[in-house]
Amino acid sequence: MRAIPLIVALVLSLAGCGAIPGLPYRPADPPTPSRAASPVTSPSLSPAQSPPPDATPSASATPAPSATAEALTVPRARTAMRTWVAQYNAALKKRKWWRSNARLDALFVEGALYEGVLERSREGFGWKPGHKPINPTGTPTIYVPRPERQPPAGDWFIAKATYRDTKGHSRPHLLAFLRSAGQSFRLAVVTPMHWGQTMPKPLLDADGYITDMDDAMAAAVAEEYRNFWNGDRKKEGDSGYRLAKDSYSRKAFPAVNKGMYVGFAGRGSVFGFRTASGGMFFLFALLNDAKSVNNVLSEAVLVPKGSKAVQELGGSWFS
């Protein structure tokens, strides 16, 4: 799994938004039923309609919750991540693994669906596969909400794991996993952390679970990124929040906007928690479309207590 460097992303953008003609992401297989992972979810978009300005894409049908599912704990989440990593690494050994929709659907959902698009794009350009095995060093840090605070349709958790990127640099990555009832965990969002940034300490309850995020703030912050990236930055601040001056998006936007950038229709789920210092941490992805995902911005952000300036801890753009 990888985050394309900005210069490579620009090459893909200038070549046609990274989507090779004739290679739609999911050309045949019906989408695997899934659901939004946090209380901050998204209403469905009709395929026959153009998304309104405030529309946000969502996963498809939500299966009924399972009464027999074990409550998700930190140890179980850590085991689930190890299982997913093993399956991911095994998939990379399969010839043209990115050509199997069933294989991709077993690994990715929501914002992470673009992982298959990345390799299909590279294949179209005649490049070698860019994904590398994930071999975490040390013990990943796991962030899990209380079982009773999980959405009825399933579970989610965030992991911070350190592993080598495609350039061979060891750096922390943030990954959000979710599962529908009766299904295995799949990757929903991933981004490397920016150099020099650190993960905020979460506010934990007495049992070691993360404390609920502010849902209204989560939706507003995600919408602020849509306002900024969708071209009319005069609307910046309309949600009540504003990107900090030294943010990755401010630096990337001028270069990215020179390419064939097509904009974001909405977002996937927002994952997050309250920090020990009184702020809010959010991890989410903006998407061009809920099913044909070929334009994605993954963001890990912090809103300090009492502040309206959103600070980016990690970010990855692909189009």
Tab-separated table of C-alpha atoms in Angstrom:
chain	number	residue	atom	x	y	z
A	1	MET	CA	0.000	0.000	0.000
A	2	ARG	CA	1.344	3.406	-0.811
A	3	ALA	CA	0.767	7.112	-0.977
A	4	ILE	CA	1.811	8.499	-4.355
A	5	PRO	CA	4.291	11.380	-4.056
A	6	LEU	CA	2.847	14.661	-5.283
A	7	ILE	CA	5.023	14.790	-8.402
A	8	VAL	CA	3.880	11.295	-9.471
A	9	ALA	CA	0.293	12.180	-8.647
A	10	LEU	CA	0.599	15.184	-10.921
A	11	VAL	CA	1.834	12.980	-13.748
A	12	LEU	CA	-1.211	10.766	-13.323
A	13	SER	CA	-3.434	13.821	-13.099
A	14	LEU	CA	-2.111	15.291	-16.329
A	15	ALA	CA	-2.560	11.906	-17.963
A	16	GLY	CA	-6.258	11.833	-17.138
A	17	CYS	CA	-6.921	11.751	-13.393
A	18	GLY	CA	-5.207	8.408	-12.962
A	19	ALA	CA	-8.125	6.504	-14.467
A	20	ILE	CA	-7.011	4.674	-17.599
A	21	PRO	CA	-9.723	4.634	-20.317
A	22	GLY	CA	-11.395	1.233	-20.468
A	23	LEU	CA	-10.301	0.317	-16.948
A	24	PRO	CA	-13.137	1.365	-14.634
A	25	TYR	CA	-12.438	0.318	-11.070
A	26	ARG	CA	-15.326	-2.118	-10.720
A	27	PRO	CA	-16.419	-2.996	-14.244
A	28	ALA	CA	-18.382	-6.150	-13.557
A	29	ASP	CA	-18.660	-7.408	-10.012
A	30	PRO	CA	-21.484	-5.989	-7.883
A	31	PRO	CA	-20.201	-3.998	-4.911
A	32	THR	CA	-19.779	-5.869	-1.657
A	33	PRO	CA	-22.345	-4.652	0.910
A	34	SER	CA	-20.734	-2.376	3.433
A	35	ARG	CA	-21.590	0.449	5.751
A	36	ALA	CA	-20.285	3.684	7.140
A	37	ALA	CA	-18.117	3.187	10.162
A	38	SER	CA	-18.794	6.086	12.464
A	39	PRO	CA	-21.810	8.110	13.531
A	40	VAL	CA	-20.636	10.661	10.953
A	41	THR	CA	-21.926	8.824	7.908
A	42	SER	CA	-23.089	9.826	4.455
A	43	PRO	CA	-26.451	9.626	2.664
A	44	SER	CA	-26.615	7.621	-0.555
A	45	LEU	CA	-26.137	9.225	-3.960
A	46	SER	CA	-28.407	8.241	-6.821
A	47	PRO	CA	-26.323	7.061	-9.810
A	48	ALA	CA	-28.702	8.885	-12.132
A	49	GLN	CA	-28.351	12.233	-10.378
A	50	SER	CA	-25.563	14.744	-10.148
A	51	PRO	CA	-24.515	15.120	-6.506
A	52	PRO	CA	-25.686	18.346	-4.891
A	53	PRO	CA	-22.987	20.543	-3.304
A	54	ASP	CA	-23.520	19.070	0.146
A	55	ALA	CA	-23.957	15.456	-0.918
A	56	THR	CA	-21.623	12.842	0.530
A	57	PRO	CA	-21.176	9.314	-0.820
A	58	SER	CA	-21.852	6.301	1.296
A	59	ALA	CA	-21.365	2.602	1.243
A	60	SER	CA	-24.144	0.458	-0.178
A	61	ALA	CA	-26.614	-1.698	1.716
A	62	THR	CA	-26.112	-2.042	5.470
A	63	PRO	CA	-26.581	-5.603	6.706
A	64	ALA	CA	-28.381	-6.326	9.942
A	65	PRO	CA	-26.103	-6.374	12.998
A	66	SER	CA	-25.039	-9.760	14.322
A	67	ALA	CA	-26.103	-10.559	17.852
A	68	THR	CA	-23.294	-13.110	18.212
A	69	ALA	CA	-20.374	-10.855	17.253
A	70	GLU	CA	-17.684	-10.555	19.906
A	71	ALA	CA	-17.173	-7.093	21.346
A	72	LEU	CA	-14.168	-5.433	19.740
A	73	THR	CA	-11.293	-4.879	22.156
A	74	VAL	CA	-7.779	-3.549	21.607
A	75	PRO	CA	-6.239	-7.079	21.533
A	76	ARG	CA	-8.878	-8.288	19.077
A	77	ALA	CA	-8.386	-5.210	16.901
A	78	ARG	CA	-4.622	-5.776	16.892
A	79	THR	CA	-5.202	-9.384	15.841
A	80	ALA	CA	-7.592	-8.213	13.123
A	81	MET	CA	-4.947	-5.865	11.780
A	82	ARG	CA	-2.323	-8.634	11.717
A	83	THR	CA	-4.784	-10.845	9.844
A	84	TRP	CA	-5.507	-8.106	7.309
A	85	VAL	CA	-1.802	-7.384	6.772
A	86	ALA	CA	-1.143	-11.089	6.147
A	87	GLN	CA	-3.980	-11.221	3.611
A	88	TYR	CA	-2.765	-8.023	1.954
A	89	ASN	CA	0.814	-9.276	1.654
A	90	ALA	CA	-0.430	-12.584	0.267
A	91	ALA	CA	-2.552	-10.766	-2.322
A	92	LEU	CA	0.484	-8.845	-3.564
A	93	LYS	CA	2.054	-12.144	-4.590
A	94	LYS	CA	-0.836	-12.905	-6.925
A	95	ARG	CA	-0.241	-12.076	-10.577
A	96	LYS	CA	-2.047	-8.828	-11.411
A	97	TRP	CA	-3.925	-8.935	-8.129
A	98	TRP	CA	-5.436	-5.531	-8.909
A	99	ARG	CA	-7.457	-7.121	-11.731
A	100	SER	CA	-9.623	-9.176	-9.373
A	101	ASN	CA	-12.565	-7.187	-8.067
A	102	ALA	CA	-13.361	-9.946	-5.570
A	103	ARG	CA	-9.824	-9.804	-4.186
A	104	LEU	CA	-9.911	-6.020	-3.942
A	105	ASP	CA	-13.343	-6.029	-2.302
A	106	ALA	CA	-12.039	-8.424	0.336
A	107	LEU	CA	-9.305	-5.961	1.304
A	108	PHE	CA	-10.604	-2.438	0.685
A	109	VAL	CA	-13.702	-0.322	1.119
A	110	GLU	CA	-14.614	3.390	0.927
A	111	GLY	CA	-11.577	5.639	0.539
A	112	ALA	CA	-9.133	2.731	0.237
A	113	LEU	CA	-10.779	1.436	-2.944
A	114	TYR	CA	-8.320	3.567	-4.908
A	115	GLU	CA	-5.525	1.111	-4.040
A	116	GLY	CA	-6.688	-1.014	-6.967
A	117	VAL	CA	-6.942	2.045	-9.223
A	118	LEU	CA	-3.322	2.892	-8.428
A	119	GLU	CA	-2.042	-0.368	-9.863
A	120	ARG	CA	-4.389	-0.331	-12.827
A	121	SER	CA	-3.106	3.139	-13.611
A	122	ARG	CA	0.520	2.038	-13.320
A	123	GLU	CA	-0.195	-0.932	-15.545
A	124	GLY	CA	-1.735	1.365	-18.149
A	125	PHE	CA	1.412	3.489	-18.181
A	126	GLY	CA	3.605	0.413	-18.486
A	127	TRP	CA	5.074	0.889	-15.004
A	128	LYS	CA	5.977	-1.831	-12.538
A	129	PRO	CA	3.599	-2.463	-9.607
A	130	GLY	CA	4.082	0.130	-6.883
A	131	HIS	CA	2.640	-1.623	-3.847
A	132	LYS	CA	5.044	-3.190	-1.370
A	133	PRO	CA	4.445	-5.652	1.481
A	134	ILE	CA	3.622	-4.133	4.849
A	135	ASN	CA	5.970	-5.253	7.614
A	136	PRO	CA	5.257	-3.162	10.726
A	137	THR	CA	8.089	-2.555	13.154
A	138	GLY	CA	7.256	-2.553	16.820
A	139	THR	CA	3.719	-2.912	18.136
A	140	PRO	CA	1.002	-0.916	16.325
A	141	THR	CA	-0.985	1.486	18.483
A	142	ILE	CA	-4.697	0.711	18.387
A	143	TYR	CA	-7.575	3.131	19.018
A	144	VAL	CA	-10.955	1.502	19.685
A	145	PRO	CA	-14.278	3.018	20.824
A	146	ARG	CA	-16.342	1.311	23.497
A	147	PRO	CA	-18.327	-1.681	22.151
A	148	GLU	CA	-21.650	-0.042	22.984
A	149	ARG	CA	-20.554	3.086	21.089
A	150	GLN	CA	-19.900	1.185	17.869
A	151	PRO	CA	-22.445	1.631	15.045
A	152	PRO	CA	-25.205	-1.014	15.003
A	153	ALA	CA	-24.090	-2.434	11.640
A	154	GLY	CA	-20.512	-3.276	12.622
A	155	ASP	CA	-17.232	-2.077	14.127
A	156	TRP	CA	-14.264	0.182	13.394
A	157	PHE	CA	-10.840	0.985	14.790
A	158	ILE	CA	-7.801	3.096	13.965
A	159	ALA	CA	-4.238	1.809	13.941
A	160	LYS	CA	-0.930	3.658	13.890
A	161	ALA	CA	1.739	1.419	12.425
A	162	THR	CA	5.307	2.145	11.372
A	163	TYR	CA	6.510	0.507	8.172
A	164	ARG	CA	8.552	1.351	5.103
A	165	ASP	CA	7.022	3.396	2.326
A	166	THR	CA	7.762	2.749	-1.345
A	167	LYS	CA	10.927	4.833	-1.107
A	168	GLY	CA	12.230	2.644	1.693
A	169	HIS	CA	11.715	5.223	4.428
A	170	SER	CA	10.339	3.994	7.731
A	171	ARG	CA	7.462	6.245	8.774
A	172	PRO	CA	4.241	6.047	10.776
A	173	HIS	CA	1.026	5.380	8.871
A	174	LEU	CA	-2.550	5.798	10.069
A	175	LEU	CA	-5.092	3.208	8.988
A	176	ALA	CA	-8.818	2.979	9.668
A	177	PHE	CA	-10.474	-0.435	9.444
A	178	LEU	CA	-14.167	-1.269	9.439
A	179	ARG	CA	-16.287	-4.367	9.116
A	180	SER	CA	-19.917	-4.986	8.394
A	181	ALA	CA	-21.722	-7.501	10.562
A	182	GLY	CA	-20.599	-11.018	9.672
A	183	GLN	CA	-17.668	-9.798	7.550
A	184	SER	CA	-13.947	-9.342	8.113
A	185	PHE	CA	-12.280	-5.984	8.640
A	186	ARG	CA	-11.329	-4.047	5.526
A	187	LEU	CA	-9.177	-0.978	5.083
A	188	ALA	CA	-11.242	2.210	4.674
A	189	VAL	CA	-8.667	5.027	4.947
A	190	VAL	CA	-4.864	5.163	5.010
A	191	THR	CA	-2.328	7.974	5.029
A	192	PRO	CA	1.313	8.355	6.023
A	193	MET	CA	1.955	10.933	8.722
A	194	HIS	CA	3.783	14.070	7.661
A	195	TRP	CA	7.430	14.227	8.663
A	196	GLY	CA	7.830	15.810	12.080
A	197	GLN	CA	4.213	15.299	13.140
A	198	THR	CA	3.129	13.119	16.047
A	199	MET	CA	-0.143	11.462	16.912
A	200	PRO	CA	-2.069	13.252	19.697
A	201	LYS	CA	-2.627	11.377	22.923
A	202	PRO	CA	-6.268	10.221	23.099
A	203	LEU	CA	-8.592	10.821	25.994
A	204	LEU	CA	-9.267	7.304	27.281
A	205	ASP	CA	-11.999	6.122	29.594
A	206	ALA	CA	-11.369	3.950	32.637
A	207	ASP	CA	-11.290	0.803	30.488
A	208	GLY	CA	-8.819	2.142	27.939
A	209	TYR	CA	-11.284	2.933	25.142
A	210	ILE	CA	-11.119	6.172	23.160
A	211	THR	CA	-13.693	8.832	23.954
A	212	ASP	CA	-16.326	9.823	21.399
A	213	MET	CA	-15.484	12.550	18.928
A	214	ASP	CA	-17.678	15.577	18.269
A	215	ASP	CA	-19.775	14.454	15.291
A	216	ALA	CA	-20.836	17.963	14.281
A	217	MET	CA	-17.228	19.142	14.266
A	218	ALA	CA	-16.153	16.068	12.298
A	219	ALA	CA	-18.704	16.769	9.559
A	220	ALA	CA	-17.792	20.465	9.464
A	221	VAL	CA	-14.048	19.827	9.190
A	222	ALA	CA	-14.499	17.296	6.382
A	223	GLU	CA	-16.775	19.736	4.573
A	224	GLU	CA	-14.159	22.475	4.960
A	225	TYR	CA	-11.670	20.342	3.048
A	226	ARG	CA	-14.246	19.881	0.308
A	227	ASN	CA	-14.771	23.649	0.192
A	228	PHE	CA	-11.049	24.207	-0.137
A	229	TRP	CA	-10.215	21.511	-2.692
A	230	ASN	CA	-13.216	21.962	-4.936
A	231	GLY	CA	-11.728	25.092	-6.427
A	232	ASP	CA	-13.499	28.076	-4.914
A	233	ARG	CA	-11.406	28.942	-1.907
A	234	LYS	CA	-13.491	32.065	-1.345
A	235	LYS	CA	-15.815	29.692	0.474
A	236	GLU	CA	-13.070	28.694	2.881
A	237	GLY	CA	-14.226	29.077	6.438
A	238	ASP	CA	-17.921	28.620	5.655
A	239	SER	CA	-18.071	25.536	7.856
A	240	GLY	CA	-16.668	27.498	10.789
A	241	TYR	CA	-13.185	25.983	10.503
A	242	ARG	CA	-10.142	26.955	8.470
A	243	LEU	CA	-7.030	25.112	7.319
A	244	ALA	CA	-3.882	26.156	9.195
A	245	LYS	CA	-1.454	28.268	7.134
A	246	ASP	CA	1.246	25.583	6.990
A	247	SER	CA	-1.070	22.733	5.960
A	248	TYR	CA	-0.210	20.158	3.324
A	249	SER	CA	-3.337	21.041	1.341
A	250	ARG	CA	-2.342	24.690	1.025
A	251	LYS	CA	1.031	23.648	-0.386
A	252	ALA	CA	-0.325	20.916	-2.671
A	253	PHE	CA	-3.398	22.661	-4.062
A	254	PRO	CA	-1.658	25.135	-6.431
A	255	ALA	CA	0.293	22.379	-8.176
A	256	VAL	CA	-2.500	19.807	-8.172
A	257	ASN	CA	-5.059	22.269	-9.534
A	258	LYS	CA	-2.930	22.729	-12.687
A	259	GLY	CA	-3.704	19.135	-13.658
A	260	MET	CA	-6.917	17.370	-14.604
A	261	TYR	CA	-8.336	17.633	-11.092
A	262	VAL	CA	-12.047	16.789	-11.063
A	263	GLY	CA	-13.212	17.580	-7.537
A	264	PHE	CA	-14.817	15.667	-4.679
A	265	ALA	CA	-18.488	14.698	-4.525
A	266	GLY	CA	-18.302	13.939	-0.808
A	267	ARG	CA	-16.596	11.682	1.699
A	268	GLY	CA	-16.549	8.319	3.311
A	269	SER	CA	-16.851	7.737	7.053
A	270	VAL	CA	-15.095	9.937	9.571
A	271	PHE	CA	-13.137	8.155	12.302
A	272	GLY	CA	-11.823	9.962	15.350
A	273	PHE	CA	-11.653	10.674	19.051
A	274	ARG	CA	-11.213	13.334	21.702
A	275	THR	CA	-7.629	14.097	22.647
A	276	ALA	CA	-6.228	14.246	26.165
A	277	SER	CA	-5.563	17.966	25.665
A	278	GLY	CA	-9.218	18.671	24.878
A	279	GLY	CA	-9.002	18.762	21.088
A	280	MET	CA	-10.362	16.487	18.371
A	281	PHE	CA	-8.599	14.068	16.020
A	282	PHE	CA	-10.219	13.008	12.724
A	283	LEU	CA	-9.249	10.555	9.986
A	284	PHE	CA	-11.284	10.561	6.758
A	285	ALA	CA	-11.164	10.478	2.959
A	286	LEU	CA	-12.800	12.734	0.382
A	287	LEU	CA	-14.006	10.840	-2.696
A	288	ASN	CA	-15.003	11.780	-6.225
A	289	ASP	CA	-17.597	8.991	-6.250
A	290	ALA	CA	-18.776	6.336	-3.828
A	291	LYS	CA	-18.188	3.404	-6.234
A	292	SER	CA	-15.790	4.560	-8.975
A	293	VAL	CA	-13.085	5.845	-6.668
A	294	ASN	CA	-10.271	7.433	-8.700
A	295	ASN	CA	-9.925	10.783	-6.959
A	296	VAL	CA	-9.124	10.599	-3.244
A	297	LEU	CA	-7.755	12.848	-0.525
A	298	SER	CA	-6.974	11.070	2.748
A	299	GLU	CA	-6.552	13.337	5.764
A	300	ALA	CA	-5.486	12.956	9.391
A	301	VAL	CA	-6.155	16.211	11.219
A	302	LEU	CA	-6.177	17.768	14.657
A	303	VAL	CA	-8.424	20.561	15.893
A	304	PRO	CA	-6.868	21.890	19.120
A	305	LYS	CA	-9.112	22.820	22.009
A	306	GLY	CA	-10.712	26.212	21.482
A	307	SER	CA	-9.251	26.588	17.973
A	308	LYS	CA	-10.856	26.916	14.560
A	309	ALA	CA	-7.604	26.222	12.692
A	310	VAL	CA	-7.353	22.644	11.429
A	311	GLN	CA	-3.836	21.216	11.662
A	312	GLU	CA	-2.856	18.429	9.261
A	313	LEU	CA	-0.934	15.530	10.762
A	314	GLY	CA	-0.975	13.426	7.624
A	315	GLY	CA	-2.350	13.577	4.103
A	316	SER	CA	-2.269	11.723	0.791
A	317	TRP	CA	-3.771	12.834	-2.509
A	318	PHE	CA	-4.399	10.741	-5.632
A	319	SER	CA	-6.222	11.525	-8.850
